[in-house]
CSV table of C-alpha atoms in Angstrom, one decimal:
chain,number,residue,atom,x,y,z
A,1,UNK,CA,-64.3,32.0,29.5
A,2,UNK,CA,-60.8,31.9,30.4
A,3,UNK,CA,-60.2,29.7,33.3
A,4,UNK,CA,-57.6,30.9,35.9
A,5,UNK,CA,-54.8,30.0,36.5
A,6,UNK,CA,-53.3,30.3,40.2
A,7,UNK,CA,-50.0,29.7,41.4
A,8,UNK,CA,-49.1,28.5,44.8
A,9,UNK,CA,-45.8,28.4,46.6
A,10,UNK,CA,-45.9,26.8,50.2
A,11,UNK,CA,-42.6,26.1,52.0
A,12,UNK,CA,-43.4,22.8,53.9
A,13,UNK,CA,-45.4,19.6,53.1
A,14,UNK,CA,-45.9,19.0,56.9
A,15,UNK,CA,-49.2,18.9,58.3
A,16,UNK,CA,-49.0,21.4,61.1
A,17,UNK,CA,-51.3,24.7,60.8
A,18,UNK,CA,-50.1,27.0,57.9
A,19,UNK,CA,-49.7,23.8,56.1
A,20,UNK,CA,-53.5,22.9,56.9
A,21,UNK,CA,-54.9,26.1,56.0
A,22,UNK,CA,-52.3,26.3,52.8
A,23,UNK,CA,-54.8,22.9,51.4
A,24,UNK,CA,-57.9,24.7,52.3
A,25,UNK,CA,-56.7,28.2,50.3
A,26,UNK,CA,-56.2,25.5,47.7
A,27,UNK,CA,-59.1,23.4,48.1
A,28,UNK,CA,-61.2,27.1,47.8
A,29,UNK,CA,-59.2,28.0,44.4
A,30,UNK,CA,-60.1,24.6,42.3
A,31,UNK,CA,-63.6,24.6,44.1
A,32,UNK,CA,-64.1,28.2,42.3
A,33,UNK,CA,-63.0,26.7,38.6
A,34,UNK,CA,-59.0,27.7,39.2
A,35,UNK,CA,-56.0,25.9,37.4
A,36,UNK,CA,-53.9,25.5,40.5
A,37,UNK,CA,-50.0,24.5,40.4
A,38,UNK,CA,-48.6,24.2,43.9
A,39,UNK,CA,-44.5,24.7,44.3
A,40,UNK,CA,-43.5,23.4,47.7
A,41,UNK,CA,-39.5,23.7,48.9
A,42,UNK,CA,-40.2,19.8,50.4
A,43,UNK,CA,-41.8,16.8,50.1
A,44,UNK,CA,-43.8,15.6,52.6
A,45,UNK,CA,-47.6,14.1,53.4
A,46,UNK,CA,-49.8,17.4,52.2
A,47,UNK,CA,-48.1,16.8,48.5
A,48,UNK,CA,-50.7,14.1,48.4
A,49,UNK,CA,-53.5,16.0,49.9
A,50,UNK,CA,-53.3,18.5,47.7
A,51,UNK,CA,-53.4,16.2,44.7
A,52,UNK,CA,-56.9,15.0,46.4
A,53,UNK,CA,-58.1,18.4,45.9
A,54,UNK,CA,-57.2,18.4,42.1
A,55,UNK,CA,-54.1,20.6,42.1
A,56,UNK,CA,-50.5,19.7,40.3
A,57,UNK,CA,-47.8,20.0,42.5
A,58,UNK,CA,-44.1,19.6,42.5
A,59,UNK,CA,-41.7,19.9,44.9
A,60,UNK,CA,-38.8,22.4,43.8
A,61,UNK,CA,-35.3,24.1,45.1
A,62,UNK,CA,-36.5,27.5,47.3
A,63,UNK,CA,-34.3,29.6,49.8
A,64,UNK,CA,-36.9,30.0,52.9
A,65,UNK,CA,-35.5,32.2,55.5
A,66,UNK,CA,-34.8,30.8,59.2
A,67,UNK,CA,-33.1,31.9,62.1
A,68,UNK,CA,-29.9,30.3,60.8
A,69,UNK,CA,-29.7,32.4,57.8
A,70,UNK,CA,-28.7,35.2,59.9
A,71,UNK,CA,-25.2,33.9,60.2
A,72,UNK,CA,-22.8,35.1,57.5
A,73,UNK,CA,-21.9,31.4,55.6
A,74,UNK,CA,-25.9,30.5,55.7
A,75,UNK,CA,-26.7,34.3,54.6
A,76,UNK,CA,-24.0,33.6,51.4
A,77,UNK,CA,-25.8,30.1,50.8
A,78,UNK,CA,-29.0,32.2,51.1
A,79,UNK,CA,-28.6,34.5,48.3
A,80,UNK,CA,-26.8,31.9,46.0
A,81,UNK,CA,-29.9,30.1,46.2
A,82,UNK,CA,-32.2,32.9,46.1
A,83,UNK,CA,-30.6,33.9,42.2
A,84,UNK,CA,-30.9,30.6,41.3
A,85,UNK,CA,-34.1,30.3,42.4
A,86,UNK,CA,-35.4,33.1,40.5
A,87,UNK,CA,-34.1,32.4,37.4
A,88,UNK,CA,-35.6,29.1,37.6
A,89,UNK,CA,-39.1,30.8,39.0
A,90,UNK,CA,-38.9,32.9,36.3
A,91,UNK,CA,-38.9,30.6,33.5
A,92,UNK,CA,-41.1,28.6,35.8
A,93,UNK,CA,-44.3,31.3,35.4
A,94,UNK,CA,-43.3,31.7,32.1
A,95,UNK,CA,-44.4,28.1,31.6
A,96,UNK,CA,-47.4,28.2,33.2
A,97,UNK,CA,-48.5,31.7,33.0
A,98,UNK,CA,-50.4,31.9,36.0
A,99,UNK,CA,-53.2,34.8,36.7
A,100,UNK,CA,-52.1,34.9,40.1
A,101,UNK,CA,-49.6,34.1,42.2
A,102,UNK,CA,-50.3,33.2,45.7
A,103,UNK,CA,-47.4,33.3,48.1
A,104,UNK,CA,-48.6,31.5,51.3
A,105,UNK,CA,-45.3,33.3,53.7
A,106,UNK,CA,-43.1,36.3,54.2
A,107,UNK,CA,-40.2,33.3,54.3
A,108,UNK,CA,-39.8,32.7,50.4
A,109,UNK,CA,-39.5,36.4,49.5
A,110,UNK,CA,-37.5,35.5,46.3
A,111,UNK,CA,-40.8,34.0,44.7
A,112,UNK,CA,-42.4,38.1,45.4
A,113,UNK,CA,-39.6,39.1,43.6
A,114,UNK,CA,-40.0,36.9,40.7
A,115,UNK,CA,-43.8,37.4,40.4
A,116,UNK,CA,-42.9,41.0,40.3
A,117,UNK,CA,-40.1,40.5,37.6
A,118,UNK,CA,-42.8,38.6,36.0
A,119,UNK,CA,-45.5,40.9,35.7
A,120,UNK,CA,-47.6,39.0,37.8
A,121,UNK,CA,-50.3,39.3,40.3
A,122,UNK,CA,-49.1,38.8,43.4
A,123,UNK,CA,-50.9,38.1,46.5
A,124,UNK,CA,-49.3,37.3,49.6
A,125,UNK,CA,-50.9,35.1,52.6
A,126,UNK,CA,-49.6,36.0,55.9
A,127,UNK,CA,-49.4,33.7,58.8
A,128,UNK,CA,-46.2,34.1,60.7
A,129,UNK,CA,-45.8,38.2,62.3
A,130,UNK,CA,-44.2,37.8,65.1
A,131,UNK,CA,-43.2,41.3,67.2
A,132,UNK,CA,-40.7,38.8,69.1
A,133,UNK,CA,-38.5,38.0,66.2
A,134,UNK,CA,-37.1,41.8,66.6
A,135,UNK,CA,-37.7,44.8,64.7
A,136,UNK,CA,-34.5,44.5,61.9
A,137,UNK,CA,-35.5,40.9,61.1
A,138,UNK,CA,-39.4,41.9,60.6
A,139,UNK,CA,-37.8,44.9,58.2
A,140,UNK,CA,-36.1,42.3,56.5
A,141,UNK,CA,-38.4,39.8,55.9
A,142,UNK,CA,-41.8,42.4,55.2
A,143,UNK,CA,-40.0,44.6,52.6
A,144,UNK,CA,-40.9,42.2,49.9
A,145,UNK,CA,-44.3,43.0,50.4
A,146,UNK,CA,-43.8,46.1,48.7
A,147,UNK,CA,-43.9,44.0,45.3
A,148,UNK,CA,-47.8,42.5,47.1
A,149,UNK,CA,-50.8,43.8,44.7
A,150,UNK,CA,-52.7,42.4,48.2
A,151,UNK,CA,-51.6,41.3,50.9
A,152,UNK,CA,-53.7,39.0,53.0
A,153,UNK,CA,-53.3,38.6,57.3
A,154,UNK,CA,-54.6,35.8,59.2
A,155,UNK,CA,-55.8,38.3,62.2
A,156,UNK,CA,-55.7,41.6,63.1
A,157,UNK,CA,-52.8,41.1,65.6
A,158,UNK,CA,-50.4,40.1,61.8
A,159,UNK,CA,-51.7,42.9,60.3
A,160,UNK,CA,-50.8,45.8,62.8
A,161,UNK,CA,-47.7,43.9,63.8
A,162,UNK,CA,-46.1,44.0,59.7
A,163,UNK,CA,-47.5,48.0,60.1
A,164,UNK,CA,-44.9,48.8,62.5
A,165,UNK,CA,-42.5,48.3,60.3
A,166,UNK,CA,-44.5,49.0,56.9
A,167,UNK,CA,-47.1,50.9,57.4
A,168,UNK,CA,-48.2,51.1,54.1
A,169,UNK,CA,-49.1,47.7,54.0
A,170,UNK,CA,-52.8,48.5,55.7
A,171,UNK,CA,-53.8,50.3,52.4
A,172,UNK,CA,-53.7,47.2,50.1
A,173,UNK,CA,-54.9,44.6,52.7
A,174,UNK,CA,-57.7,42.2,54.1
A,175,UNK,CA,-57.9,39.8,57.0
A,176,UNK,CA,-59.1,36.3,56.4
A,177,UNK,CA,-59.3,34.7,59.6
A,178,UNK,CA,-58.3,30.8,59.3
A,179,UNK,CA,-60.9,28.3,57.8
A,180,UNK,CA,-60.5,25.1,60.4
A,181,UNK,CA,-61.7,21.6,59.8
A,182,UNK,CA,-63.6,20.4,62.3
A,183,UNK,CA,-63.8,16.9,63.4
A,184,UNK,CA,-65.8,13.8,61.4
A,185,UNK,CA,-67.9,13.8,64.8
A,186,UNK,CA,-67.9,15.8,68.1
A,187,UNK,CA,-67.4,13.6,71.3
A,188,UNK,CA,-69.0,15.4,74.0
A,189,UNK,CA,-66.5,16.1,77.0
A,190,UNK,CA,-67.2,13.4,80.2
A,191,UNK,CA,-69.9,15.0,82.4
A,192,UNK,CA,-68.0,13.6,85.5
A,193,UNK,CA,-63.6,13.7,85.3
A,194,UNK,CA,-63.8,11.1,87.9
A,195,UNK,CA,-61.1,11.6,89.6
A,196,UNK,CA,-58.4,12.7,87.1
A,197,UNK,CA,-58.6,15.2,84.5
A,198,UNK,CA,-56.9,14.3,80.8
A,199,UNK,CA,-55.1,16.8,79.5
A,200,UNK,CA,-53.2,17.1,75.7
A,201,UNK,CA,-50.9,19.1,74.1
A,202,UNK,CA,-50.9,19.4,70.3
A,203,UNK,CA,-48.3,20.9,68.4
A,204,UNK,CA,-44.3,21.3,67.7
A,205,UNK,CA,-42.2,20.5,70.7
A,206,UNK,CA,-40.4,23.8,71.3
A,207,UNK,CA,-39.8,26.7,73.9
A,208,UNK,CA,-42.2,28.9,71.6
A,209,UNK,CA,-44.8,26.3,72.2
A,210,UNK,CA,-44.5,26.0,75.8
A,211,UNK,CA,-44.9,22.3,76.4
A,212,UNK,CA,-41.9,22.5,78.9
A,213,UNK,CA,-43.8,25.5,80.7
A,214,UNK,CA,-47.3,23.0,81.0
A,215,UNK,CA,-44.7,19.8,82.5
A,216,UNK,CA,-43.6,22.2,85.4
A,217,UNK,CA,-47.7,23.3,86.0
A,218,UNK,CA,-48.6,19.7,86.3
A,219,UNK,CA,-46.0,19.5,89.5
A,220,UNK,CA,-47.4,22.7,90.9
A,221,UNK,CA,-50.9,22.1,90.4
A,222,UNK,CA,-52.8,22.0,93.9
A,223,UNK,CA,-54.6,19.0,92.1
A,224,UNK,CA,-51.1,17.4,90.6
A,225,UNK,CA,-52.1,13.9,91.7
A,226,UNK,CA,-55.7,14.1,89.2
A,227,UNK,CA,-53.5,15.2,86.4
A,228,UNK,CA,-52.4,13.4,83.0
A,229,UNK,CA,-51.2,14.7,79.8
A,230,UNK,CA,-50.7,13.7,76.5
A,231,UNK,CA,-48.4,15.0,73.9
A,232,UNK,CA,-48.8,15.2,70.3
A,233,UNK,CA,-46.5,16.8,68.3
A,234,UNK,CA,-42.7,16.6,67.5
A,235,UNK,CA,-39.8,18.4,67.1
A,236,UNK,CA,-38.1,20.3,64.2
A,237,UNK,CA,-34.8,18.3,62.7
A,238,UNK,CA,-32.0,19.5,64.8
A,239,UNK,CA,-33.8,20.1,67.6
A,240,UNK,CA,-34.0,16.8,69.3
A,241,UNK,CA,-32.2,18.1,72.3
A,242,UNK,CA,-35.8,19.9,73.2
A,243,UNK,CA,-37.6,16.4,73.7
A,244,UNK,CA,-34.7,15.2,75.1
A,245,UNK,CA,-34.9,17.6,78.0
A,246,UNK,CA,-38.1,17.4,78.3
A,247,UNK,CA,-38.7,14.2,78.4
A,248,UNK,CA,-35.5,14.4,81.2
A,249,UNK,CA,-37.3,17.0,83.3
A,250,UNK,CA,-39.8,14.7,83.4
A,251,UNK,CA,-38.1,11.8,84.8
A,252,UNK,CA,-37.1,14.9,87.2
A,253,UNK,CA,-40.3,15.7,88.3
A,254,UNK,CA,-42.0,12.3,88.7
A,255,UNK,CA,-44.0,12.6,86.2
A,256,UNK,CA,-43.2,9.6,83.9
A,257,UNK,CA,-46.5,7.7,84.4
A,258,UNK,CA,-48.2,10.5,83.7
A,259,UNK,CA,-47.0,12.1,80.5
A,260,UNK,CA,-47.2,9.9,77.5
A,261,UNK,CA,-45.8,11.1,74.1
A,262,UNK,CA,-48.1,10.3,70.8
A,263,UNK,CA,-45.4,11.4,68.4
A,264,UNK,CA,-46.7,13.6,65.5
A,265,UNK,CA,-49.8,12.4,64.1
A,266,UNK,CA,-52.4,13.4,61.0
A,267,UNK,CA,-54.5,14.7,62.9
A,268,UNK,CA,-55.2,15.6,66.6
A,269,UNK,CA,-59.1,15.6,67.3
A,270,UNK,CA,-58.7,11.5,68.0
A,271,UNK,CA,-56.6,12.5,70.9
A,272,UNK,CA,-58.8,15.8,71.7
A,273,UNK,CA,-61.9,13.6,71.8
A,274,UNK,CA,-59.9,11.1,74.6
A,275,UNK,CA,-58.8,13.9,76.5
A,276,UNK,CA,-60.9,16.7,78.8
A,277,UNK,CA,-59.2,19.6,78.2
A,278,UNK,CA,-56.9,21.3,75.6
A,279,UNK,CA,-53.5,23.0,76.2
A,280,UNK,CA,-52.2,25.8,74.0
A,281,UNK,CA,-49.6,27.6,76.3
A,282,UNK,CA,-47.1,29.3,73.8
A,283,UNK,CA,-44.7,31.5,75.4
A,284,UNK,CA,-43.9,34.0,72.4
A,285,UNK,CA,-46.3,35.7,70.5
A,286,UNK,CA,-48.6,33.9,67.7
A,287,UNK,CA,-50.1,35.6,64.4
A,288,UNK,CA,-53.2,33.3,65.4
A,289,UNK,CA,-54.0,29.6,67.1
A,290,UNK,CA,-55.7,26.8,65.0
A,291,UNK,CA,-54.9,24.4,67.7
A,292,UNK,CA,-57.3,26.7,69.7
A,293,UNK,CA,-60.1,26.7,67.4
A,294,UNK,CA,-59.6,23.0,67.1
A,295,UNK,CA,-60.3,22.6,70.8
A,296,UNK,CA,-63.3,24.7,70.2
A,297,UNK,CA,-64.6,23.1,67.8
A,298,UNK,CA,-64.0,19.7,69.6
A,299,UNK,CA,-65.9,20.9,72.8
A,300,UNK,CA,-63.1,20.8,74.8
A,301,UNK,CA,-62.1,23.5,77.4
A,302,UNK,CA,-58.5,25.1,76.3
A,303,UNK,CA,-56.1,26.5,78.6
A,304,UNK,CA,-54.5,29.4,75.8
A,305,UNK,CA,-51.9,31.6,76.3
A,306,UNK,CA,-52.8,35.6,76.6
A,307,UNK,CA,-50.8,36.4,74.3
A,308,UNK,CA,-51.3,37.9,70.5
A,309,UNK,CA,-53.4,36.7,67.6
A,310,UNK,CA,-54.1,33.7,70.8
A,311,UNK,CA,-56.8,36.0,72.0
A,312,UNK,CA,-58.3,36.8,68.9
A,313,UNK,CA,-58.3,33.0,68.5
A,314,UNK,CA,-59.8,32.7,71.7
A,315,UNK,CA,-62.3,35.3,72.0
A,316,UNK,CA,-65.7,35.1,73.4
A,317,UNK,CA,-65.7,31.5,74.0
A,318,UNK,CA,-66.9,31.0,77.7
A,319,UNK,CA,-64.5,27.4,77.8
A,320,UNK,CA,-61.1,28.8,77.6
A,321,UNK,CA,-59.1,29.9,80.2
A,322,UNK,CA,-56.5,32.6,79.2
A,323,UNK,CA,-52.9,32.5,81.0
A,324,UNK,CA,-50.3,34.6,81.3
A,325,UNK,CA,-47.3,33.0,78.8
A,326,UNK,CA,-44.6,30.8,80.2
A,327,UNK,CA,-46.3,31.4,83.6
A,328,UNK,CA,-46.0,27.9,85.0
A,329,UNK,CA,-48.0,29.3,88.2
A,330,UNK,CA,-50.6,30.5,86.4
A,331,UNK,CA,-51.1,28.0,84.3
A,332,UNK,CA,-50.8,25.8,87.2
A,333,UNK,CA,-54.1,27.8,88.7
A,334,UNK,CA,-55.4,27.4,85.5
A,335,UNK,CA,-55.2,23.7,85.6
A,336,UNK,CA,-56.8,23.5,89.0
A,337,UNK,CA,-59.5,25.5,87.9
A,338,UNK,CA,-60.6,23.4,85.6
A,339,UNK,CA,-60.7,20.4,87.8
A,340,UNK,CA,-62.8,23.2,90.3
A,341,UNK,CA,-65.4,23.8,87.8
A,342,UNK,CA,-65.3,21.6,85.2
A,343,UNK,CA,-69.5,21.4,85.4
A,344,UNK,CA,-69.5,25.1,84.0
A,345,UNK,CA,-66.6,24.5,81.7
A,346,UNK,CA,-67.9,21.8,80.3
A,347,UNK,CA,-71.1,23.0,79.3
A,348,UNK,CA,-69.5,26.3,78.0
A,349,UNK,CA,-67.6,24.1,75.8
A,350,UNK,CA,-70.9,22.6,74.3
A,351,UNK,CA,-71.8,26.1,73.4
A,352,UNK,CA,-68.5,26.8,71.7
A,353,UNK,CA,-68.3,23.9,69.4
A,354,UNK,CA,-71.2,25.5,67.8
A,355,UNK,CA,-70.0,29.2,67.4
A,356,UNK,CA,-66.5,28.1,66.3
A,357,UNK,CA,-68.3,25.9,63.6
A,358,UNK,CA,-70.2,29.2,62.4
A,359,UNK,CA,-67.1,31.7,63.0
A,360,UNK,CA,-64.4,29.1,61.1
A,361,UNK,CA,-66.3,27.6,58.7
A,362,UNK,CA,-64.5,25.7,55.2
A,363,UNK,CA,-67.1,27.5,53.2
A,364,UNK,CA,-66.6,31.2,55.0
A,365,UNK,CA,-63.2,30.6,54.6
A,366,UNK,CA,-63.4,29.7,51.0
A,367,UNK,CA,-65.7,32.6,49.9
A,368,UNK,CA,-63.7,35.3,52.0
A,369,UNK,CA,-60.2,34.2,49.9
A,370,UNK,CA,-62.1,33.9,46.4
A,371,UNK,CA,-63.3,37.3,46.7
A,372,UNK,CA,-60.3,38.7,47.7
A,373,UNK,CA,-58.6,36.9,44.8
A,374,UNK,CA,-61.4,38.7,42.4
A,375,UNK,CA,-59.6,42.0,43.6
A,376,UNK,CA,-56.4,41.5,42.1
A,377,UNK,CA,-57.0,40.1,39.0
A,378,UNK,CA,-59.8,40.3,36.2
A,379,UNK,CA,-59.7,37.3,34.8
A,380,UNK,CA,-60.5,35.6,38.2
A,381,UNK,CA,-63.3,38.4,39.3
A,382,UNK,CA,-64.6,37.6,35.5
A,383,UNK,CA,-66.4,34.3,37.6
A,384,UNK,CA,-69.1,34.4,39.5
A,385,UNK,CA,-67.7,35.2,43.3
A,386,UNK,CA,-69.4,34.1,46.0
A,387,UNK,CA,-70.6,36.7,48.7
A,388,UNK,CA,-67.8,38.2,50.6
A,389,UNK,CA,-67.7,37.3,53.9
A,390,UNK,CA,-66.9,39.7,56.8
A,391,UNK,CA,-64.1,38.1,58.6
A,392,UNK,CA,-62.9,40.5,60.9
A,393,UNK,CA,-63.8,41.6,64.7
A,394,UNK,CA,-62.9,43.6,67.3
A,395,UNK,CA,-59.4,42.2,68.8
């Protein structure tokens, strides 16, 4: 039987959430007999993760599209790369002659373009619609899809968000929602916040992620005086000037003794396990919200933003609080709230440690991808599959 042979392309090494679920997609692929080669555009700490889960990787030249390439010198240094690029895919798959190729983004599109030169497979993973990026840049970045034998959607919200601007793409796609690692050991939340209420923040300091937005909250907040936060997470390169301001609007604000910044760590349930409740207040639409689910499955209460594939993230867990985006006020309320009824929170929480455990299970996740793998290519539906999971609910 011939074994098959998968090829992944990833454009980060970090270790935030598409990078997470990018090992897990992998981890599933070798766990079902794959040959799996991973391309990343970087090096970074998941190159040696991935090698833990039995996959080659190797860290090679790849245009990925940002904000910045919109400007005409960066657009030029865009499709200079992007031709060399292919012609260096191309002989790349030619090498390894992969079954599949598995595109983890809708920001590489050159790499749909040279599976499709290729005669290859192509599957593409998405993770990053976004309704606020504006309706020519979505055209832009989904019309490589076209080249997609399946296109895969990390929630319901991605998948009708890509429709309005290629609505074909519904016809030859399935939802996977994320498969989320839980932590080594659940820490139940403090039956009593005596007197103060921990609160953390995990993920990329930016206005999209709103931790500017929960600083201003914390001085509204009836209950300011019981309130501490934590911060885990850091910037993009270039961007320095965010954490600068931040950290200078808290100087403003008074708040220096009670914010205190962790810096970007491997992983975040250490600091979800010391804290009592979990902040996820973007201020721009998400395609989903590991950082939710992780709060979930920690036990902890989460404050999420109402916003996108957040609620779908969120949904029917009696612990989190939804909040209008960048509402400081709200999330201000939302704050004192928990601090009000933390009793009923806290035992909700309990409840939905369990359910998110069931819901975003490694396994579910694993099974779900593999099967829809099996669709695109014979050689890889040749193996046994396990069950398909369902993986998609009401929004």
């Amino acid at each position: 039987m011939t074994k098959p042979r998968v090829l992944v392309v990833h454009p980060s090494a970090e270790l935030y959430g598409s990078d997470r679920v990018l090992l897990e997609s992998v981890a599933g692929f070798v766990d079902n007999g794959a040959d799996v080669e991973v391309l990343l555009a970087s090096p970074g700490p998941l190159e040696a993760l991935l090698r833990q889960k039995g996959a080659r990787v190797d860290v090679v030249a790849m245009p990925v599209v940002r904000k910045a390439v919109l400007r005409p010198i960066a657009l030029a240094r865009f499709v200079g790369g992007s031709v060399i690029a292919f012609v260096r895919g191309v002989a790349r798959v030619r090498r390894f002659r992969p079954h599949v190729v598995y595109v983890s983004t809708l920001t590489i599109p050159v790499w749909n373009v040279i599976a499709f030169a290729s005669r290859r497979e192509l599957v593409v993973h998405v993770h990053e619609a976004e309704r606020s990026a504006g309706r020519a840049l979505r055209t832009a970045l989904n019309a490589p899809l076209r080249f997609a034998t399946l296109i895969v959607f990390n929630s319901i919200y991605s998948q009708r968000t890509v429709e309005l601007t290629y609505p074909a793409a519904g016809l030859r796609s399935q939802v996977v929602y994320n498969g989320v690692v839980g932590p080594d050991r659940v820490v139940s939340a403090r039956a009593s916040l005596d007197g103060e209420l921990h609160m953390v923040y995990v993920g990329r300091l930016s206005a999209r992620k709103g931790p500017d937005v929960v600083v201003e909250a914390m001085a509204m907040a009836r209950h300011a005086e019981k309130l501490s936060l934590t911060v885990v997470g850091g910037v993009y390169p270039g961007y320095e000037w965010f954490e600068e301001g931040l950290r200078a609007r808290i100087k403003e604000l008074g708040l220096s003794d009670r914010v205190r910044f962790a810096g970007v760590q491997p992983s975040g349930y250490p600091y979800l396990a010391a804290a009592d409740l979990a902040l996820v207040p973007s201020t721009v639409d998400e395609p989903f919200g590991n950082t939710a689910v992780e709060a979930m499955l920690a036990a902890r209460p989460a404050i999420v933003s109402d916003t996108s594939g957040l609620r779908e993230a969120g949904a029917g867990y009696g612990s989190v609080l939804f909040v209008r985006p960048g509402d400081a006020g709200a999330l201000a309320e939302a704050m004192d709230t928990a601090v009000e009824q933390w009793a009923t929170l806290r035992a909700a929480a309990a409840a939905d440690a369990e359910q998110a455990g069931r819901r975003h299970a490694i396994e579910t996740y694993h099974a779900a991808l593999w099967a829809s793998m099996s669709t695109v290519s014979a050689t890889v539906s040749s193996l046994e599959v396990p069950r398909p999971v369902t993986t998609q609910r009401t929004a």
